[in-house]
Short mmCIF file of C-alpha atoms and ligand atoms in Angstrom, two decimals:
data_model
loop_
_atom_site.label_atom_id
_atom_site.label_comp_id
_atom_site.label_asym_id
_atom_site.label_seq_id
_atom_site.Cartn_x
_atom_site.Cartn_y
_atom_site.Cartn_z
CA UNK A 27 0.00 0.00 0.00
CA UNK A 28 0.99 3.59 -0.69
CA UNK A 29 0.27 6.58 0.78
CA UNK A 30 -0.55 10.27 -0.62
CA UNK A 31 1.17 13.33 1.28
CA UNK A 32 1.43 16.99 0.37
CA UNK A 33 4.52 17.90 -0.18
CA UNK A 34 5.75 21.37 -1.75
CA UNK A 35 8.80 21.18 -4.67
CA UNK A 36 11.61 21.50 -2.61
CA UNK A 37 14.59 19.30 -3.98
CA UNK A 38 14.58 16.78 -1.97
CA UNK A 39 10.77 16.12 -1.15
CA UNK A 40 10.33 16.51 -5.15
CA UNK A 41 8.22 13.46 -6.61
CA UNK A 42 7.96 11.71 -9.64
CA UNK A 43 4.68 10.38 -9.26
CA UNK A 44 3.68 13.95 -9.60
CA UNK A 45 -0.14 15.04 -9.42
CA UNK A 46 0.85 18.69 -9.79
CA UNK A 47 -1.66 21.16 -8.65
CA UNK A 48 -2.66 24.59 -10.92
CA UNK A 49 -1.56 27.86 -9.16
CA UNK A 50 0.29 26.63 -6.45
CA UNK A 51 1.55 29.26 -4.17
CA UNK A 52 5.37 30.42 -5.76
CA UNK A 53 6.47 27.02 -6.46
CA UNK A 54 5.03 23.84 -8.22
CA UNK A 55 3.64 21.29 -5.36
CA UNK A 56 2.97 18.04 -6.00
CA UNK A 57 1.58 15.11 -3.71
CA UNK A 58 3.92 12.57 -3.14
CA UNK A 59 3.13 8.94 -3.22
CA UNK A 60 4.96 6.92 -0.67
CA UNK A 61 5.76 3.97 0.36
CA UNK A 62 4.33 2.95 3.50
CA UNK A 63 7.42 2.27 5.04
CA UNK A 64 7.39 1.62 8.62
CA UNK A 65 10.64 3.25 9.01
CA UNK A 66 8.95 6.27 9.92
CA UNK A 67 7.92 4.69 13.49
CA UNK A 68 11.17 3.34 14.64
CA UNK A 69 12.29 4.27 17.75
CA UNK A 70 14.28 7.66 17.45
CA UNK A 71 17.04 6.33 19.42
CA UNK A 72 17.95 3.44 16.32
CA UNK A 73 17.85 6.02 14.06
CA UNK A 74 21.44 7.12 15.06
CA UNK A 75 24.68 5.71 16.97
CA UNK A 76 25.58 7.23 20.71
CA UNK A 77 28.99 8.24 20.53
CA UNK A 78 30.00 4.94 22.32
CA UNK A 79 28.72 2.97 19.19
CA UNK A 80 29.86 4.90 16.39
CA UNK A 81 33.54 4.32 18.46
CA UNK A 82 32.90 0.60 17.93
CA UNK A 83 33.36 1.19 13.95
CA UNK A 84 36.32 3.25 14.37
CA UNK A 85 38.14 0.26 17.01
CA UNK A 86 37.09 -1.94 14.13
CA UNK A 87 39.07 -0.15 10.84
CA UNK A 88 42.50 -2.50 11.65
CA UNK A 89 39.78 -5.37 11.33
CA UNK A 90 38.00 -3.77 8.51
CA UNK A 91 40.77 -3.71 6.31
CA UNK A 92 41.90 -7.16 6.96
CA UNK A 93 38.89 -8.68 6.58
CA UNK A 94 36.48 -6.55 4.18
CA UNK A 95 38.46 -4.78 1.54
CA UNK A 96 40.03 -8.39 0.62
CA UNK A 97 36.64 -8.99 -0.42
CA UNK A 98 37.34 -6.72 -3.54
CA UNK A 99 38.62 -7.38 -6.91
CA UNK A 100 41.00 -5.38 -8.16
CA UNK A 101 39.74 -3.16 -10.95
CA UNK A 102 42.61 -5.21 -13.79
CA UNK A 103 41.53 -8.24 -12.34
CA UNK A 104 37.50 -7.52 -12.96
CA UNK A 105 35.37 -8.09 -15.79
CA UNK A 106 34.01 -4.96 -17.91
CA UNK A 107 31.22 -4.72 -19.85
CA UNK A 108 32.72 -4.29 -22.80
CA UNK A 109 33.84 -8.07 -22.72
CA UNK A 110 30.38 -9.65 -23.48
CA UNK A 111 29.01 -7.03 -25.80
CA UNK A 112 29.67 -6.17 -29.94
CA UNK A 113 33.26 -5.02 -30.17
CA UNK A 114 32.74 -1.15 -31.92
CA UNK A 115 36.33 -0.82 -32.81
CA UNK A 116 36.61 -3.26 -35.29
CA UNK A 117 35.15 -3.38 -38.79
CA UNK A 118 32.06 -1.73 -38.88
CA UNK A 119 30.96 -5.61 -40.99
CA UNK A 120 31.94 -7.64 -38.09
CA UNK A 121 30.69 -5.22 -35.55
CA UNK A 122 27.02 -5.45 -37.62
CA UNK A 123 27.23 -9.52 -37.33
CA UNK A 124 27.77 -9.05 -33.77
CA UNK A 125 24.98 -6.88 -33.69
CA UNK A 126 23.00 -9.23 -35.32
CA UNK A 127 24.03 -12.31 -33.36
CA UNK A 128 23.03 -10.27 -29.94
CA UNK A 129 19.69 -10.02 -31.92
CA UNK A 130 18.95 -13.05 -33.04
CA UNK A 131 20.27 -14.64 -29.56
CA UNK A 132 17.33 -12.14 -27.34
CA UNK A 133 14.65 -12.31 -30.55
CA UNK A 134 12.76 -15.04 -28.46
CA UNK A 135 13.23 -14.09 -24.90
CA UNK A 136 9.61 -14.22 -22.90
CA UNK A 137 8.40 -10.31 -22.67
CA UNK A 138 7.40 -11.53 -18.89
CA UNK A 139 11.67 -12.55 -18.59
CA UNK A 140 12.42 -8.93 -20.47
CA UNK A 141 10.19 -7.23 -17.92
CA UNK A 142 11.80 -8.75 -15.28
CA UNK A 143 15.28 -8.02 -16.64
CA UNK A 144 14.39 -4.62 -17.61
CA UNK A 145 13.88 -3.64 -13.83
CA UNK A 146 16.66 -5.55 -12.47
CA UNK A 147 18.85 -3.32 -14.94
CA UNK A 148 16.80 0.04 -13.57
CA UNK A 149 17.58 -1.02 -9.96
CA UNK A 150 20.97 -1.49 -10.74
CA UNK A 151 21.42 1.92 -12.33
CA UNK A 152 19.86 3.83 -9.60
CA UNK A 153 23.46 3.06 -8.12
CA UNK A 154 23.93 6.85 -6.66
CA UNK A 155 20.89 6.46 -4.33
CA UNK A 156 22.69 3.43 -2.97
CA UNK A 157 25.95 4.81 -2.38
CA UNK A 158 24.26 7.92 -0.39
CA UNK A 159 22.77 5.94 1.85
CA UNK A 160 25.57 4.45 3.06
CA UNK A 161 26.83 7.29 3.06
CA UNK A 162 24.63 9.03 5.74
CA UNK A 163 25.65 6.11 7.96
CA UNK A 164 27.41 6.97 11.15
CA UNK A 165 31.17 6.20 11.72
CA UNK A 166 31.43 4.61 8.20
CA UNK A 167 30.15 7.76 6.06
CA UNK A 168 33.29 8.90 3.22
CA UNK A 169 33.40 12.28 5.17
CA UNK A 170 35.58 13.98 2.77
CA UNK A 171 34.83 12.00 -0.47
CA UNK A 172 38.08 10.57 -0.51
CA UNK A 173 38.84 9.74 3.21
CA UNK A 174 41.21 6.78 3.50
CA UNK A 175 39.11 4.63 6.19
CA UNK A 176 38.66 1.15 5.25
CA UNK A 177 34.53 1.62 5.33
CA UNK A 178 34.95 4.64 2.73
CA UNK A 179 37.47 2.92 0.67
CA UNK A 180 35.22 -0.28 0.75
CA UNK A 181 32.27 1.82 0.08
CA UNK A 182 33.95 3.86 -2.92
CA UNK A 183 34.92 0.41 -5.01
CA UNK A 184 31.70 -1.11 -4.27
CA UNK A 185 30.09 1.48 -6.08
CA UNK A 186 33.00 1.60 -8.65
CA UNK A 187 32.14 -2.53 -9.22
CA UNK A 188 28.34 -2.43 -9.15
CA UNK A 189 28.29 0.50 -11.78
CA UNK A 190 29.33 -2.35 -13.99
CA UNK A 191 26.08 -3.96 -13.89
CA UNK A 192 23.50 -1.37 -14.69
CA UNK A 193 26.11 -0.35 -17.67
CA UNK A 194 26.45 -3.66 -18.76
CA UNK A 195 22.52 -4.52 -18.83
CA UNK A 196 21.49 -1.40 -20.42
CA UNK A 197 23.60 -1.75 -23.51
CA UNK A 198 22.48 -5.45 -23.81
CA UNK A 199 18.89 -4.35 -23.54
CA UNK A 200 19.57 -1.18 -26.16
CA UNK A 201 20.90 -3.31 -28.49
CA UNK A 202 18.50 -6.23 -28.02
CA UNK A 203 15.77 -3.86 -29.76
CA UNK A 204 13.29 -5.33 -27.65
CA UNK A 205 12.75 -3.23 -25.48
CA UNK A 206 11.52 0.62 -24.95
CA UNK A 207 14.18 2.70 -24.33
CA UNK A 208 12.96 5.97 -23.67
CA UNK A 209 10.34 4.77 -21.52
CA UNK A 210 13.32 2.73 -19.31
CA UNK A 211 15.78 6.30 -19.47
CA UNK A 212 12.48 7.77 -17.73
CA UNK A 213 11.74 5.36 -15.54
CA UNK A 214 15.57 5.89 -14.30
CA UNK A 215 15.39 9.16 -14.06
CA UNK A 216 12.12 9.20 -12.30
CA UNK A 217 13.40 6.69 -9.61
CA UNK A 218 16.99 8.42 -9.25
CA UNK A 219 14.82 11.73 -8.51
CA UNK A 220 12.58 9.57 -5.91
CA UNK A 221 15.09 7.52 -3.94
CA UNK A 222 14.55 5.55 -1.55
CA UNK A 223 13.50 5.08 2.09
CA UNK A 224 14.68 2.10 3.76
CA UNK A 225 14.18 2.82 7.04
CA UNK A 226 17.95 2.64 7.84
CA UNK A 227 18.31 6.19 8.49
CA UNK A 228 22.31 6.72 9.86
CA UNK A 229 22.38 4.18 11.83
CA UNK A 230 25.70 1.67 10.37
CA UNK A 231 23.59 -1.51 12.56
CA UNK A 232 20.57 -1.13 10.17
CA UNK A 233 22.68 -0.32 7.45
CA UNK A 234 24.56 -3.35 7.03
CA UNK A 235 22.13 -5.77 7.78
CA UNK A 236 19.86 -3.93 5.20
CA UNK A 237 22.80 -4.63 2.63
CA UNK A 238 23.92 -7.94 3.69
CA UNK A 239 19.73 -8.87 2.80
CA UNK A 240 20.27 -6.85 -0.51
CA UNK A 241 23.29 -8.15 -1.70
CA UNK A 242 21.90 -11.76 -1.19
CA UNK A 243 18.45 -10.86 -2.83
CA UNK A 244 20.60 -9.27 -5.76
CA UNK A 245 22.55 -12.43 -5.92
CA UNK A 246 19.42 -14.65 -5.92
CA UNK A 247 17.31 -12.75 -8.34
CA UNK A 248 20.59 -12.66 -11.00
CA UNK A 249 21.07 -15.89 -10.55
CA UNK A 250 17.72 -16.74 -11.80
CA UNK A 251 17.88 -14.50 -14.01
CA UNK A 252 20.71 -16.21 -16.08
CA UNK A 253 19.18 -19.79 -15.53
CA UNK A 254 16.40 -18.26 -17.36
CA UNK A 255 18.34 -16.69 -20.08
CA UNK A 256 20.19 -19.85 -20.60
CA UNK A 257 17.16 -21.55 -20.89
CA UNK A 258 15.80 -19.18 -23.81
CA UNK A 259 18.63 -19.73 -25.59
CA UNK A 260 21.08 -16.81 -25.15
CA UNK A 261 24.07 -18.15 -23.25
CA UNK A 262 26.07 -14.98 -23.42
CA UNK A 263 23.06 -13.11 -21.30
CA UNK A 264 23.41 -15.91 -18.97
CA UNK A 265 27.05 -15.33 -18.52
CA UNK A 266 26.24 -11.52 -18.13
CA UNK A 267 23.85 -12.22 -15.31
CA UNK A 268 26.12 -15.06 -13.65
CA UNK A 269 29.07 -13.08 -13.79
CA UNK A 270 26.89 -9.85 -11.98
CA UNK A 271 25.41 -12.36 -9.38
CA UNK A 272 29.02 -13.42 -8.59
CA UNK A 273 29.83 -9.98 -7.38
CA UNK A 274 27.00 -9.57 -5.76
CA UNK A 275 27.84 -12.87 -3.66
CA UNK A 276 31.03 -11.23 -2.77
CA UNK A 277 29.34 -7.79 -1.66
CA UNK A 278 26.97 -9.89 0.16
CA UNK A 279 30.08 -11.74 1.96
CA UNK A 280 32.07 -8.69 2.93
CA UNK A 281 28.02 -7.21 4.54
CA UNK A 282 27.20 -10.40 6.39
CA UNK A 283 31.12 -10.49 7.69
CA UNK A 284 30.46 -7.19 9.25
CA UNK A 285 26.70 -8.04 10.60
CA UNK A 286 28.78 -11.32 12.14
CA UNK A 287 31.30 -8.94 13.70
CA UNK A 288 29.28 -6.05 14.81
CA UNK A 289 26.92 -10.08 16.77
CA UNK A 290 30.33 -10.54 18.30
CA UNK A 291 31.30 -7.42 19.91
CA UNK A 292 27.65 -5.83 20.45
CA UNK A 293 25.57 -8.77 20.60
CA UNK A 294 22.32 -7.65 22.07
CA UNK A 295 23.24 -4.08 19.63
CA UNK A 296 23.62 -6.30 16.86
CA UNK A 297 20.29 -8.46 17.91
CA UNK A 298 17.70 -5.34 18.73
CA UNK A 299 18.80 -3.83 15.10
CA UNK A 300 17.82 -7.20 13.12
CA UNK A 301 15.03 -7.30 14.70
CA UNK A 302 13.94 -3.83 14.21
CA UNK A 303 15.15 -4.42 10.35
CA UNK A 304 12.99 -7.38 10.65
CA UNK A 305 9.77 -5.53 11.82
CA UNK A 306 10.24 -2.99 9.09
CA UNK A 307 10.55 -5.65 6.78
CA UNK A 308 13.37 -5.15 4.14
CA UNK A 309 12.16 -2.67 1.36
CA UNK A 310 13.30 -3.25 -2.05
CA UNK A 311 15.61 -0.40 -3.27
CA UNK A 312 13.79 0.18 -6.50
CA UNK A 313 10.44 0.80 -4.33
CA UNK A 314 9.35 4.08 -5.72
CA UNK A 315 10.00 3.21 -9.37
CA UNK A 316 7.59 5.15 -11.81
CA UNK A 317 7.61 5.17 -15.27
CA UNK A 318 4.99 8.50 -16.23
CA UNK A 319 2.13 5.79 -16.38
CA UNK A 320 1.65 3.20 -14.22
CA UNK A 321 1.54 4.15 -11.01
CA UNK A 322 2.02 0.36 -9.18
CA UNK A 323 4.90 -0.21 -11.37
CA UNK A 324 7.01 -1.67 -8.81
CA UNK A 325 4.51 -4.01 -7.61
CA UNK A 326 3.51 -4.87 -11.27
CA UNK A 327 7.18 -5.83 -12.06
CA UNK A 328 7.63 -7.47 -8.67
CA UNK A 329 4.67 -9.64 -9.52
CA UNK A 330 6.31 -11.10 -12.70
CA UNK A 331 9.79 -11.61 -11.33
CA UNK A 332 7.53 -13.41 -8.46
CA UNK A 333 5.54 -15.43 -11.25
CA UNK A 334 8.57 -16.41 -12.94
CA UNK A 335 10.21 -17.33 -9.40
CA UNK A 336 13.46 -14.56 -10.36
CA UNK A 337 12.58 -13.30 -6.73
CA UNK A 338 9.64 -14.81 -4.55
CA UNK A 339 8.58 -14.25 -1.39
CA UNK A 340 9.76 -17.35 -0.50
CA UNK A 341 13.29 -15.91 -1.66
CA UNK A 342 12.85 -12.98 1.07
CA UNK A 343 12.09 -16.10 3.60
CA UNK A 344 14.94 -18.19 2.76
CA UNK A 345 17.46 -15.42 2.99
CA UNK A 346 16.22 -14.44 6.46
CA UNK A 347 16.72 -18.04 7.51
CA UNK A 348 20.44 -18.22 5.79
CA UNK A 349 21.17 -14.99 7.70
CA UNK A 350 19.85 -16.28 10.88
CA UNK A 351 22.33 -19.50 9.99
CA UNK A 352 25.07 -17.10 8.86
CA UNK A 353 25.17 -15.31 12.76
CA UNK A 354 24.32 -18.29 14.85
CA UNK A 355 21.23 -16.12 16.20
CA UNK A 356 19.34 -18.40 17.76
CA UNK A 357 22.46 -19.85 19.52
CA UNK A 358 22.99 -15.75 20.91
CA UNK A 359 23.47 -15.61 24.86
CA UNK A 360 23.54 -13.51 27.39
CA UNK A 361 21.51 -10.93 25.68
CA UNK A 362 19.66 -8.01 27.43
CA UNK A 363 15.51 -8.79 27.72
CA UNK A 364 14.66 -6.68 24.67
CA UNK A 365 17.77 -8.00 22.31
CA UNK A 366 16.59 -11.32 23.91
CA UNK A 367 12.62 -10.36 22.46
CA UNK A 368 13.59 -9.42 19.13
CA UNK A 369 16.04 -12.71 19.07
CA UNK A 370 12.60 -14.75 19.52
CA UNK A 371 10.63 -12.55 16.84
CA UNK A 372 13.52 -12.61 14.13
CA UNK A 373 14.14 -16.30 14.55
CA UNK A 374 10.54 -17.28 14.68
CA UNK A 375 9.39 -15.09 11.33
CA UNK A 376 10.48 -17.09 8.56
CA UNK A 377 8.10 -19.98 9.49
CA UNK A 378 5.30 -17.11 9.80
CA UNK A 379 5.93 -15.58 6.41
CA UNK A 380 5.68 -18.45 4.67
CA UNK A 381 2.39 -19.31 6.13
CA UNK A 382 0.93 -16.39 4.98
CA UNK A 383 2.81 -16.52 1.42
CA UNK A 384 1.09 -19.75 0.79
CA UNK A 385 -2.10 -17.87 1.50
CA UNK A 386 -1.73 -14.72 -0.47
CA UNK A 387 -0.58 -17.35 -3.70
CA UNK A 388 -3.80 -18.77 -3.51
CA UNK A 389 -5.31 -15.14 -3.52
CA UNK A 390 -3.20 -14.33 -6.61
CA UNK A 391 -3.84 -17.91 -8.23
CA UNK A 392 -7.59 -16.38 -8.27
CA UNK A 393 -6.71 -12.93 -9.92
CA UNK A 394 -4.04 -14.37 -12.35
CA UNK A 395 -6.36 -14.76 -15.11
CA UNK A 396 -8.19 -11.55 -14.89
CA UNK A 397 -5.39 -8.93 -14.25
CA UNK A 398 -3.55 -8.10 -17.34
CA UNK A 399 -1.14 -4.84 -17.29
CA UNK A 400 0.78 -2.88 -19.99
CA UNK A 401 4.59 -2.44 -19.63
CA UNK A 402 5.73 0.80 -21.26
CA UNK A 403 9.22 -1.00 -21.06
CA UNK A 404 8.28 -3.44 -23.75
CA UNK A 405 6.40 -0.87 -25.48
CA UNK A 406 2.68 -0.97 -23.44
CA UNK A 407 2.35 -4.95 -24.52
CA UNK A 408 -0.43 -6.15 -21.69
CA UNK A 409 1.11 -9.18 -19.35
CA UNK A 410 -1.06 -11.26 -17.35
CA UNK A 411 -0.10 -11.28 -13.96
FE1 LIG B 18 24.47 -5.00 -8.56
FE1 LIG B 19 24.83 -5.44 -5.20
#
């Protein structure tokens, strides 16, 4: 569900989902659709760190760097997009046969698998809305935009390797021709000029255990994603997607390494912010996607990748339950009697969710045939959902 607020055009609150009103006082206003995102109601003390907490990041930058950055490639060592799509610089003949050979390999993708591809790709490229919010993150925030702490310098080539993968699926899609691509540049620029709201405000705790779901969701979905391909007949899309899900296994190593650390040395910490991530539930990062049209894009794409099984709600459970795995949470000890409560919610939810997946499938089983919805990505064709 989303909700409508009043908002006027100031930069930040500005909206994409724009009803704009006539004669507005000075400046343009527009009501913002949001998300309703729970965020909003966690306690104001989890929003940031005490100054005793955001210390614990700074003891841990000898750690960081030994354990974290490792978890980098090396830019020469790295694959670039440029590896898996036509070569431009040689003859302009052999460049065309590549052309055509990228064409003929995507002429029979699905339109539900280019959907679902298509907004993969727009999440990936909304990159800078990823890298601020770590970036507003106490005691691991790039303070000077170059600082030489281990968190900024791990935060810096992150970026530099996931800007790879937006890059990389946007010139297979141009080239493709199957796809719209003015209506994807908009819905880019629409969701770049939304952002996001996570609920993870500055605090590093939610931060990291928001990524370390991310990265693992990321990896997931592109995984599927180049089964699929693979299965449709274009192998080199599958590598694209296999090699992308491989670094997102990595980024999703070096978050749940940190997650693990911060359960050692802050324990009950560590515990009351899963749990409070938990309660929020983990919000997508493309969440306030809009194309100009459809209004419940987001949910409309998420339902495809979901029919496909790219990224289910049975994903989101199975990912709790490998993090829970991942930091021994329900073996946790000595916790205080609220890190002890949200121990018993977090490791007690994945059971729950899955209960009432199985019941909202059967509610969708009963609207599948009846719901059909145009993509302006693959140029307003109607998909069943
Ligand atoms: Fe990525
Ligand atoms: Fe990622």
């Amino acid at each position: 569900m989303q909700t409508l607020v009043f908002s006027t055009t100031n930069p930040s609150a500005w909206n994409t989902h724009g009803y704009t009103i006539k004669n507005p006082p000075k400046s343009t206003a527009v009501f913002r659709r949001l998300p309703n995102v729970s965020a909003v109601a966690s306690p104001p003390a989890l929003r940031t760190l005490p100054p005793e907490k955001v210390q614990i990041f700074k003891s841990l930058e000898s750690w960081a760097t030994q354990n974290v950055l490792p978890l980098l490639k090396p830019v020469e060592k790295s694959w670039q997009p440029t590896e898996f799509l036509p070569n431009p610089a040689q003859n302009f003949d052999d460049f065309t046969k590549e052309v055509h050979a990228l064409r003929h390999r995507t002429s029979d993708l699905p339109d539900e698998f280019l959907v679902v591809l298509v907004g993969d790709m727009i999440t990936e490229e909304a990159l800078p809305t990823y890298q601020s919010m770590i970036n507003r993150l106490d005691g691991v925030k790039d303070e000077t935009g170059a600082c030489t702490s281990p968190w900024a310098i791990w935060t810096r080539a992150w970026t530099a390797e996931e800007n790879r993968h937006g890059d990389l699926l946007k010139t297979y899609l141009y080239l493709s021709g199957r796809v719209d691509m003015t209506m994807i540049d908009k819905t880019i620029q629409y969701l770049l000029s939304s952002g996001m709201n996570t609920g993870t405000n500055r605090n590093p705790y939610f931060g990291f255990v928001y990524t370390s779901f991310q990265e693992r969701a990321t990896f997931v979905s592109h995984g599927n994603t180049a089964r699929l391909a693979k299965e449709r007949g274009d192998p080199v899309l599958a590598k694209i997607c296999g090699s992308i899900a491989s670094d997102e296994k990595r980024h999703e190593s070096a978050y749940s390494r940190i997650v693990e650390k911060l359960v050692e040395v802050d324990p009950s910490g560590a515990m009351l912010a899963i749990g409070e991530m938990m309660r929020m539930k983990i919000t997508m990062p493309a969440h306030l996607m809009y194309d100009g049209q459809d209004p419940n894009l987001f949910a409309h794409f998420s339902a495809v990748a979901q029919r496909l099984g790219v990224y289910t709600a049975g994903d989101y459970a199975d990912i709790l339950e490998f993090l829970i795995q991942r930091w021994r949470l329900e073996k946790l000890e000595g916790l205080t009697d609220d890190a002890r409560r949200a121990q018993e919610f977090v490791c007690g939810l994945a059971p729950r969710m899955r209960r009432l997946q199985e019941k909202a499938d059967e509610r969708a089983k009963k609207l599948r045939t009846t719901t059909g919805v145009k993509f302006s990505w693959i140029f307003n064709k109607e998909l069943y959902l």
